[in-house]
């Protein structure tokens, strides 16, 4: 049996790239470890966590749709950024049976911005987030912690945007018709555009040329939303970079070391989703 075992937990989970990313790092580091994917069933998260408290074989897990909010609620200790986001994508199972919840999605978002839009400063102007699910919550919390002066949430179901604004508080606001003219960053945190469909229906031409446009959707990599933004000369950031960047602090938390340098996990992931590097 391997010494250290981690996993990604979701429902469904078959298309996760996390085992590929962590597995490549584990192999390159020569660790006696593995990283698997687990689907505990739609109602199965609570039982799964209790099993791990009772001496399961996992040191921790990443958590994905639809469990991020429930994972936070089940933890004994919660990081500030997870509490602000109201969602956790990382659970660590301690030897004493307690569970720590954290959220690295925001670090992934900001890391992707730094990598693909060098010089991006979240403090420079308002952020507009399209969507009000778990991903939007994580993004809003990260941008607030990074000093964004205003974070506007726009969502088909307005009440969900209101709920994020109420939970996080100022400077997060819920709006139906965002003012894009002074937007610093515009983020698609809806599932629109997945598998090649149309992205959010907003007029990117109204954004200033300095705005950065990000899409959390990464199948396809160049979503319709990002293509529209690039066509207008706006800088773009893709969701795959965010996925890889959120995995870095997770790997460190599971295995006690940084991912080894020199492993091109982006190229591996691009191949896995049928994109050219
Ligand atoms: P979620 O909780 O299910 O939220 C989905 C969001 O999309 C909601 O705001 C929903 O609006 C909106 N939406 C869905 N269909 C829509 C439609 N036809 N028209 C308008 N809005 C629609 O999902 P999530 O966890 O927040 O994830 C959102 C997306 O981000 C997913 O594609 C996910 O794969 C991606 N993601 C990527 C990363 C990354 O690392 N790149 C990390 C996390 C998530 P309503 O509230 O009105 O239903």
Coordinates of C-alpha atoms and ligand atoms in Angstrom, one line a residue:
X1 CA 0.0 0.0 0.0
X2 CA 1.2 3.5 -0.8
X3 CA 2.3 5.7 2.1
X4 CA 0.3 8.8 1.1
X5 CA -3.0 8.8 -0.7
X6 CA -5.1 11.8 -1.8
X7 CA -8.1 12.0 -4.1
X8 CA -10.6 14.3 -5.9
X9 CA -14.2 13.8 -4.7
X10 CA -17.2 14.8 -6.8
X11 CA -20.3 13.6 -8.5
X12 CA -19.9 12.9 -11.3
X13 CA -16.1 12.7 -11.4
X14 CA -15.1 10.8 -14.5
X15 CA -13.8 13.8 -16.4
X16 CA -11.5 15.3 -13.7
X17 CA -8.0 16.2 -14.8
X18 CA -6.7 16.4 -11.2
X19 CA -5.5 12.7 -11.1
X20 CA -3.5 13.4 -14.3
X21 CA -1.9 16.6 -12.9
X22 CA -1.1 15.2 -9.4
X23 CA -0.1 11.8 -10.8
X24 CA 2.5 13.5 -13.1
X25 CA 3.9 15.4 -10.1
X26 CA 4.0 12.4 -7.9
X27 CA 5.8 10.3 -10.5
X28 CA 8.4 13.1 -11.2
X29 CA 9.0 13.6 -7.5
X30 CA 9.4 9.8 -7.0
X31 CA 6.9 9.9 -4.1
X32 CA 5.5 6.8 -2.6
X33 CA 2.0 8.2 -3.1
X34 CA -1.0 8.2 -5.3
X35 CA -4.0 10.4 -6.2
X36 CA -7.3 8.8 -7.2
X37 CA -10.8 10.0 -8.0
X38 CA -13.8 9.1 -5.9
X39 CA -17.5 9.4 -6.5
X40 CA -19.3 8.8 -3.2
X41 CA -22.7 9.3 -4.9
X42 CA -24.9 12.3 -4.8
X43 CA -25.8 12.0 -1.1
X44 CA -22.5 10.3 -0.1
X45 CA -20.2 13.1 1.0
X46 CA -21.1 13.0 4.8
X47 CA -20.5 9.3 5.1
X48 CA -17.3 9.5 3.1
X49 CA -15.9 12.2 5.4
X50 CA -17.0 10.2 8.5
X51 CA -15.1 7.2 7.2
X52 CA -12.0 9.2 6.8
X53 CA -12.3 10.6 10.3
X54 CA -12.4 7.1 11.6
X55 CA -9.0 6.2 10.2
X56 CA -9.4 6.1 6.4
X57 CA -6.5 5.8 4.0
X58 CA -6.6 9.3 2.6
X59 CA -4.4 12.3 3.8
X60 CA -6.8 14.7 2.1
X61 CA -9.0 15.4 -0.9
X62 CA -9.9 18.0 -3.4
X63 CA -13.6 18.6 -3.6
X64 CA -15.5 19.5 -6.7
X65 CA -19.1 19.9 -8.0
X66 CA -21.5 19.5 -6.2
X67 CA -19.8 19.2 -2.8
X68 CA -17.9 22.4 -2.2
X69 CA -20.4 24.0 0.2
X70 CA -21.1 20.8 2.0
X71 CA -17.4 20.1 2.5
X72 CA -17.0 23.4 4.2
X73 CA -19.9 22.7 6.5
X74 CA -18.5 19.3 7.5
X75 CA -15.0 20.6 8.6
X76 CA -13.9 21.2 12.1
X77 CA -11.5 24.0 11.1
X78 CA -11.9 26.4 8.2
X79 CA -9.3 28.8 6.6
X80 CA -10.2 32.4 6.3
X81 CA -10.4 32.3 2.5
X82 CA -12.6 29.2 2.6
X83 CA -14.9 30.9 5.1
X84 CA -15.1 34.0 3.0
X85 CA -15.8 32.0 -0.1
X86 CA -18.4 29.9 1.7
X87 CA -17.0 26.9 -0.1
X88 CA -14.0 24.5 0.2
X89 CA -12.1 22.6 -2.5
X90 CA -9.6 21.1 -0.2
X91 CA -10.1 18.9 2.9
X92 CA -7.2 17.6 5.0
X93 CA -7.8 14.6 7.3
X94 CA -5.7 14.9 10.5
X95 CA -4.5 12.0 12.5
X96 CA -6.6 13.1 15.5
X97 CA -9.8 12.7 13.4
X98 CA -10.4 16.4 12.7
X99 CA -10.9 17.8 9.3
X100 CA -9.4 21.1 8.0
X101 CA -11.2 22.9 5.0
X102 CA -9.4 25.3 2.7
X103 CA -10.1 26.9 -0.7
X104 CA -7.3 27.1 -3.3
X105 CA -9.6 28.1 -6.2
X106 CA -8.9 31.8 -5.5
X107 CA -5.1 31.2 -5.5
X108 CA -5.6 29.4 -8.8
X109 CA -7.5 32.3 -10.3
X110 CA -4.9 34.9 -9.2
X111 CA -2.0 32.6 -10.2
X112 CA -3.5 32.2 -13.7
X113 CA -3.9 36.0 -14.0
X114 CA -0.3 36.5 -13.0
X115 CA 0.9 33.9 -15.6
X116 CA -1.2 34.9 -18.6
X117 CA -1.9 38.6 -17.9
X118 CA 1.4 39.8 -16.4
X119 CA 1.0 43.0 -14.5
X120 CA -2.7 42.4 -13.8
X121 CA -3.5 44.2 -10.5
X122 CA -6.8 43.3 -8.9
X123 CA -6.7 46.6 -7.0
X124 CA -6.8 48.6 -10.2
X125 CA -10.6 48.6 -10.8
X126 CA -13.9 46.8 -10.5
X127 CA -14.2 43.1 -11.2
X128 CA -17.3 41.6 -12.9
X129 CA -18.1 38.0 -12.2
X130 CA -20.7 36.2 -14.4
X131 CA -22.3 33.4 -12.4
X132 CA -23.1 32.8 -8.8
X133 CA -22.2 29.2 -8.1
X134 CA -19.3 27.8 -6.0
X135 CA -16.7 29.0 -8.6
X136 CA -18.0 32.5 -8.5
X137 CA -18.0 32.5 -4.7
X138 CA -14.3 31.5 -4.6
X139 CA -13.4 34.1 -7.2
X140 CA -15.3 36.9 -5.4
X141 CA -13.5 36.0 -2.1
X142 CA -10.1 35.9 -3.7
X143 CA -10.6 39.2 -5.5
X144 CA -11.8 40.9 -2.2
X145 CA -8.8 39.6 -0.3
X146 CA -6.6 40.8 -3.1
X147 CA -8.0 44.3 -2.8
X148 CA -10.5 44.7 -5.6
X149 CA -12.4 48.0 -5.0
X150 CA -15.7 46.5 -6.3
X151 CA -16.8 43.0 -7.2
X152 CA -20.1 42.9 -9.3
X153 CA -21.9 39.5 -9.4
X154 CA -24.2 39.0 -12.4
X155 CA -26.3 35.8 -12.5
X156 CA -29.3 34.4 -14.3
X157 CA -30.9 33.7 -10.9
X158 CA -30.4 37.1 -9.3
X159 CA -31.1 35.8 -5.7
X160 CA -27.9 33.7 -5.9
X161 CA -25.9 36.7 -6.7
X162 CA -27.6 38.6 -3.8
X163 CA -26.7 35.7 -1.5
X164 CA -23.0 36.0 -2.3
X165 CA -23.1 39.8 -1.8
X166 CA -24.8 39.3 1.5
X167 CA -22.4 36.6 2.7
X168 CA -19.2 38.3 1.7
X169 CA -20.4 41.9 2.2
X170 CA -18.7 45.0 0.8
X171 CA -17.3 45.5 -1.8
X172 CA -19.3 42.7 -3.4
X173 CA -22.6 43.7 -5.0
X174 CA -25.2 41.9 -7.1
X175 CA -26.2 43.6 -10.4
X176 CA -28.3 42.7 -13.4
X177 CA -26.7 45.0 -15.9
X178 CA -23.0 45.4 -15.1
X179 CA -21.2 48.6 -16.1
X180 CA -18.3 47.2 -18.2
X181 CA -16.9 50.6 -19.2
X182 CA -14.5 50.7 -16.2
X183 CA -14.1 46.9 -15.6
X184 CA -10.6 45.7 -14.7
X185 CA -11.4 42.1 -15.1
X186 CA -14.5 40.1 -16.4
X187 CA -14.7 36.5 -15.4
X188 CA -17.0 33.8 -16.8
X189 CA -17.8 31.6 -13.8
X190 CA -21.0 30.1 -15.4
X191 CA -20.9 26.8 -17.2
X192 CA -21.9 28.6 -20.5
X193 CA -19.4 27.7 -23.2
X194 CA -18.7 24.2 -22.0
X195 CA -18.2 21.8 -24.8
X196 CA -18.2 24.5 -27.4
X197 CA -21.4 26.4 -26.8
X198 CA -21.9 30.1 -26.7
X199 CA -20.5 32.0 -23.7
X200 CA -22.3 34.6 -21.6
X201 CA -24.2 37.2 -23.6
X202 CA -22.5 40.4 -22.6
X203 CA -21.1 43.1 -24.8
X204 CA -17.4 42.9 -24.3
X205 CA -16.9 45.8 -26.7
X206 CA -18.0 48.0 -23.9
X207 CA -15.0 47.0 -21.8
X208 CA -11.9 49.2 -21.8
X209 CA -8.9 47.9 -23.8
X210 CA -7.0 47.4 -20.5
X211 CA -9.6 44.8 -19.2
X212 CA -8.6 41.2 -18.7
X213 CA -11.2 38.5 -19.7
X214 CA -11.0 35.2 -18.0
X215 CA -13.1 32.0 -18.6
X216 CA -13.2 29.3 -15.9
X217 CA -14.5 26.8 -18.6
X218 CA -11.5 25.0 -20.2
X219 CA -13.3 22.5 -22.5
X220 CA -12.6 23.8 -25.1
X221 CA -9.6 25.8 -24.1
X222 CA -10.3 28.8 -26.4
X223 CA -14.0 29.2 -25.5
X224 CA -16.3 31.3 -27.6
X225 CA -16.1 33.9 -24.8
X226 CA -12.3 34.1 -24.9
X227 CA -12.3 34.1 -28.7
X228 CA -14.7 37.1 -28.6
X229 CA -12.5 38.9 -26.1
X230 CA -9.3 38.2 -28.1
X231 CA -11.0 39.4 -31.3
X232 CA -11.5 42.8 -29.5
X233 CA -7.8 42.9 -28.5
X234 CA -8.5 42.2 -24.8
X235 CA -6.0 40.1 -22.8
X236 CA -7.4 36.6 -22.0
X237 CA -6.8 34.0 -19.3
X238 CA -8.0 30.4 -19.6
X239 CA -9.5 28.1 -17.1
X240 CA -6.9 25.3 -17.5
X241 CA -4.3 27.6 -16.1
X242 CA -6.5 28.2 -13.1
X243 CA -7.1 24.5 -12.6
X244 CA -3.3 23.8 -12.6
X245 CA -2.5 26.7 -10.3
X246 CA -5.2 25.6 -7.7
X247 CA -3.6 22.2 -7.7
X248 CA -0.2 23.5 -6.6
X249 CA -1.2 24.4 -3.0
X250 CA -3.3 21.3 -2.8
X251 CA -0.2 19.1 -3.7
X252 CA 1.8 21.0 -1.1
X253 CA -0.8 20.3 1.6
X254 CA -1.1 16.6 0.8
X255 CA 2.5 15.7 0.2
X256 CA 4.5 18.3 2.2
X257 CA 6.5 19.6 -0.8
X258 CA 6.1 21.8 -3.8
X259 CA 5.4 20.1 -7.2
X260 CA 8.7 19.2 -8.9
X261 CA 9.9 21.7 -11.5
X262 CA 10.2 20.7 -15.1
X263 CA 6.9 18.7 -15.4
X264 CA 4.8 20.2 -18.2
X265 CA 1.4 19.4 -16.7
X266 CA -0.3 21.9 -19.0
X267 CA 0.9 20.0 -22.1
X268 CA -0.3 16.7 -20.5
X269 CA -3.7 18.3 -19.7
X270 CA -4.1 19.8 -23.2
X271 CA -3.4 16.4 -24.7
X272 CA -6.0 14.8 -22.5
X273 CA -8.7 17.3 -23.5
X274 CA -7.7 17.0 -27.2
X275 CA -6.1 20.4 -27.6
X276 CA -2.8 21.3 -29.1
X277 CA 0.0 22.5 -26.7
Ligands
LIG1 P1 -22.4 25.7 -10.3 O1 -22.3 25.9 -8.8 O2 -23.2 24.6 -10.9 O3 -22.9 27.2 -11.0 C1 -23.2 27.2 -12.3 C2 -23.4 28.7 -12.7 O4 -23.6 28.8 -14.1 C3 -24.6 29.4 -12.0 O5 -24.3 30.7 -11.8 C4 -25.7 29.2 -13.1 O6 -26.7 30.1 -13.0 C5 -24.9 29.4 -14.3 N1 -25.6 28.9 -15.5 C6 -25.7 27.6 -15.8 N2 -26.4 27.5 -17.0 C7 -26.7 28.7 -17.4 C8 -27.4 29.3 -18.5 N3 -27.9 28.5 -19.5 N4 -27.5 30.6 -18.6 C9 -27.0 31.4 -17.7 N5 -26.3 31.0 -16.6 C10 -26.2 29.6 -16.5 O7 -20.9 25.5 -10.9 P2 -19.5 26.1 -10.4 O8 -18.9 25.1 -9.5 O9 -19.7 27.5 -9.9 O10 -18.7 26.1 -11.8 C11 -19.0 27.0 -12.8 C12 -18.1 26.7 -14.0 O11 -16.7 27.0 -13.6 C13 -18.1 25.2 -14.4 O12 -18.0 25.2 -15.9 C14 -16.9 24.6 -13.8 O13 -16.4 23.5 -14.5 C15 -15.9 25.8 -13.9 N6 -14.8 25.8 -12.9 C16 -13.5 25.8 -13.3 C17 -12.5 25.8 -12.4 C18 -11.1 25.9 -12.9 O14 -10.2 25.6 -12.1 N7 -10.9 26.3 -14.1 C19 -12.8 25.8 -11.0 C20 -14.1 25.7 -10.6 C21 -15.1 25.7 -11.5 P3 -28.0 29.9 -12.0 O15 -27.6 30.2 -10.6 O16 -29.0 30.8 -12.6 O17 -28.4 28.4 -12.2

